[in-house]
PDB file of C-alpha atoms in Angstrom:
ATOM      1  CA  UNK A   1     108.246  90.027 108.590  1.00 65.00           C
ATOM      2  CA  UNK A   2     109.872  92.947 106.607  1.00 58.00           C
ATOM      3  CA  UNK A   3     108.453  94.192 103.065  1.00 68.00           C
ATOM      4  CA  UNK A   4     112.202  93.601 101.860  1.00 68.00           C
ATOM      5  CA  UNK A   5     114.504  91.382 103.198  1.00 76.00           C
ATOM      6  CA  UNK A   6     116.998  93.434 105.524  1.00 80.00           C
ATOM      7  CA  UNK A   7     114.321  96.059 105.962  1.00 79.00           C
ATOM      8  CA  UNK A   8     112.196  96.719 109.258  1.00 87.00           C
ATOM      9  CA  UNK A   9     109.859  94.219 110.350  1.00 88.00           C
ATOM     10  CA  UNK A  10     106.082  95.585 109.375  1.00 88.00           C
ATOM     11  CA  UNK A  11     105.509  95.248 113.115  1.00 91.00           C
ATOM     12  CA  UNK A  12     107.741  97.021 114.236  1.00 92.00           C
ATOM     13  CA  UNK A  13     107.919  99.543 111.862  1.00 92.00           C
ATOM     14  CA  UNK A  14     103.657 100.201 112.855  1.00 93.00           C
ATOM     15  CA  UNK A  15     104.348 100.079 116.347  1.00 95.00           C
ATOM     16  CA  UNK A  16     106.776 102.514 116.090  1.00 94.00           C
ATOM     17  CA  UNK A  17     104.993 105.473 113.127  1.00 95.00           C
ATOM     18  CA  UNK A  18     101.293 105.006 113.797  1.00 95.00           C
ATOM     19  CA  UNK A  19     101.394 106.036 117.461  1.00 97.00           C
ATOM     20  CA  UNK A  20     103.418 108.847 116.460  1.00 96.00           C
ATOM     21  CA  UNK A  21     100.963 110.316 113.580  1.00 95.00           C
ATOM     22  CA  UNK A  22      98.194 109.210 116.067  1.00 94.00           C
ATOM     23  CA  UNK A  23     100.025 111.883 118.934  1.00 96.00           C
ATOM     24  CA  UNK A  24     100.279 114.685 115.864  1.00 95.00           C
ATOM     25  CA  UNK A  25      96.904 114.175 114.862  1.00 93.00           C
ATOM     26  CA  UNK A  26      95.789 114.363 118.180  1.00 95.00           C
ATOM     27  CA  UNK A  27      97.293 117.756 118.742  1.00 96.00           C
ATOM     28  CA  UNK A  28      96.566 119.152 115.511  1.00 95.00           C
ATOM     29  CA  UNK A  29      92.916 118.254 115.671  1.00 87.00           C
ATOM     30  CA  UNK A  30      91.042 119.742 112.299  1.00 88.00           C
ATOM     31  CA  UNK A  31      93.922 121.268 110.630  1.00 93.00           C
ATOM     32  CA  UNK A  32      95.946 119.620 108.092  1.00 93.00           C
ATOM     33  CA  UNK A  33      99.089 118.125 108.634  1.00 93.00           C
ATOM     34  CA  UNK A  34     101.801 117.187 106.352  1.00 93.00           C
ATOM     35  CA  UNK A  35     104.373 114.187 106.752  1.00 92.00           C
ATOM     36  CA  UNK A  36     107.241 113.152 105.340  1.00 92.00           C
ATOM     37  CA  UNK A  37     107.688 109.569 105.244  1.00 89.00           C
ATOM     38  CA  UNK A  38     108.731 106.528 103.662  1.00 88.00           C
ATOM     39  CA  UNK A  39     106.040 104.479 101.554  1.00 89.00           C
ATOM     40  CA  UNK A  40     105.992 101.427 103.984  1.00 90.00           C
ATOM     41  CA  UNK A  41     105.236 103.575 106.817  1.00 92.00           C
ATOM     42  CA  UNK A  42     102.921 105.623 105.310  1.00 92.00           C
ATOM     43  CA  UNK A  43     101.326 102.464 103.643  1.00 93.00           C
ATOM     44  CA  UNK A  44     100.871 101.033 107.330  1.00 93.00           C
ATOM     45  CA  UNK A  45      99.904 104.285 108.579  1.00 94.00           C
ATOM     46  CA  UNK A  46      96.636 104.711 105.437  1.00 93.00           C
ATOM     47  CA  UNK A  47      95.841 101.135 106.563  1.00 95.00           C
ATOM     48  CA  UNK A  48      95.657 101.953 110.440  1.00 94.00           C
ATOM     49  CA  UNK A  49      93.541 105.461 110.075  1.00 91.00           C
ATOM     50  CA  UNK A  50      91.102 103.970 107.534  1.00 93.00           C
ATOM     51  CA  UNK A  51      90.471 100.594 108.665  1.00 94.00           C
ATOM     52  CA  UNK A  52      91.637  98.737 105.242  1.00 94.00           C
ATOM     53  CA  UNK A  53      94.189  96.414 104.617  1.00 94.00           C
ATOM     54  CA  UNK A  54      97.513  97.854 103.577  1.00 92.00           C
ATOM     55  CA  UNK A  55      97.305  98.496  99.704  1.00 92.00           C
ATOM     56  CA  UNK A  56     100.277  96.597  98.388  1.00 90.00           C
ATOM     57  CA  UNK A  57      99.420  97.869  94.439  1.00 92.00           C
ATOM     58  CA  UNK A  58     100.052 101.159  95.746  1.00 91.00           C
ATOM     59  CA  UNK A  59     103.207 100.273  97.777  1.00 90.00           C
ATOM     60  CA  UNK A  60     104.328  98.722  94.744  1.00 90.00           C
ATOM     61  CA  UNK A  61     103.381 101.892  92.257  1.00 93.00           C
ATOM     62  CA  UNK A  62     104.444 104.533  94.632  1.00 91.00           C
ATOM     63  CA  UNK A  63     107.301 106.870  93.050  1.00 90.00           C
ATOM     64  CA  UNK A  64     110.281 108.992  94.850  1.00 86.00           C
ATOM     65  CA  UNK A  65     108.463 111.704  95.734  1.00 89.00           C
ATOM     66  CA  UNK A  66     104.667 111.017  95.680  1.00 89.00           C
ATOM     67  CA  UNK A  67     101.828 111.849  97.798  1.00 88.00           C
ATOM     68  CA  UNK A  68      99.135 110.106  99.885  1.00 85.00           C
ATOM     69  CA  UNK A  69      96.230 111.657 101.287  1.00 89.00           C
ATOM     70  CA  UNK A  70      93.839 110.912 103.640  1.00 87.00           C
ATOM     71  CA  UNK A  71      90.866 112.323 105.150  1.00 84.00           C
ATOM     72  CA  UNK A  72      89.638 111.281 108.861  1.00 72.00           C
TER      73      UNK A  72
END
């Protein structure tokens, strides 16, 4: 199911970033990384590396540009 109608299924759209930031954090190890993103990816992509569901409030709330952090 998309976020949006017309947009890219959640599924796919997790099966296709979180591998990738997995790879990059992989290789990058302790330092810190930077990525540029779109919020449903990056949404998916909090929820994956912290264990939490994906927080919608903050989908919903995030502005063109903003910033998410994490720390793993």
């Amino acid at each position: 199911m998309p976020a949006l109608a017309g947009w890219e299924p959640l599924t796919a759209c997790r099966e296709r970033v979180v591998p990738a930031v997995r790879r990059v954090l992989d290789v990058h190890g302790d330092e810190d990384v930077v990525l540029v993103g779109h919020g449903t990816a990056w949404t998916l992509v909090v929820a994956e590396l912290t264990g939490q569901p994906p927080d919608l409030d903050r989908w919903e709330s995030l502005a063109m540009p903003d910033l998410l952090t994490v720390d793993t």
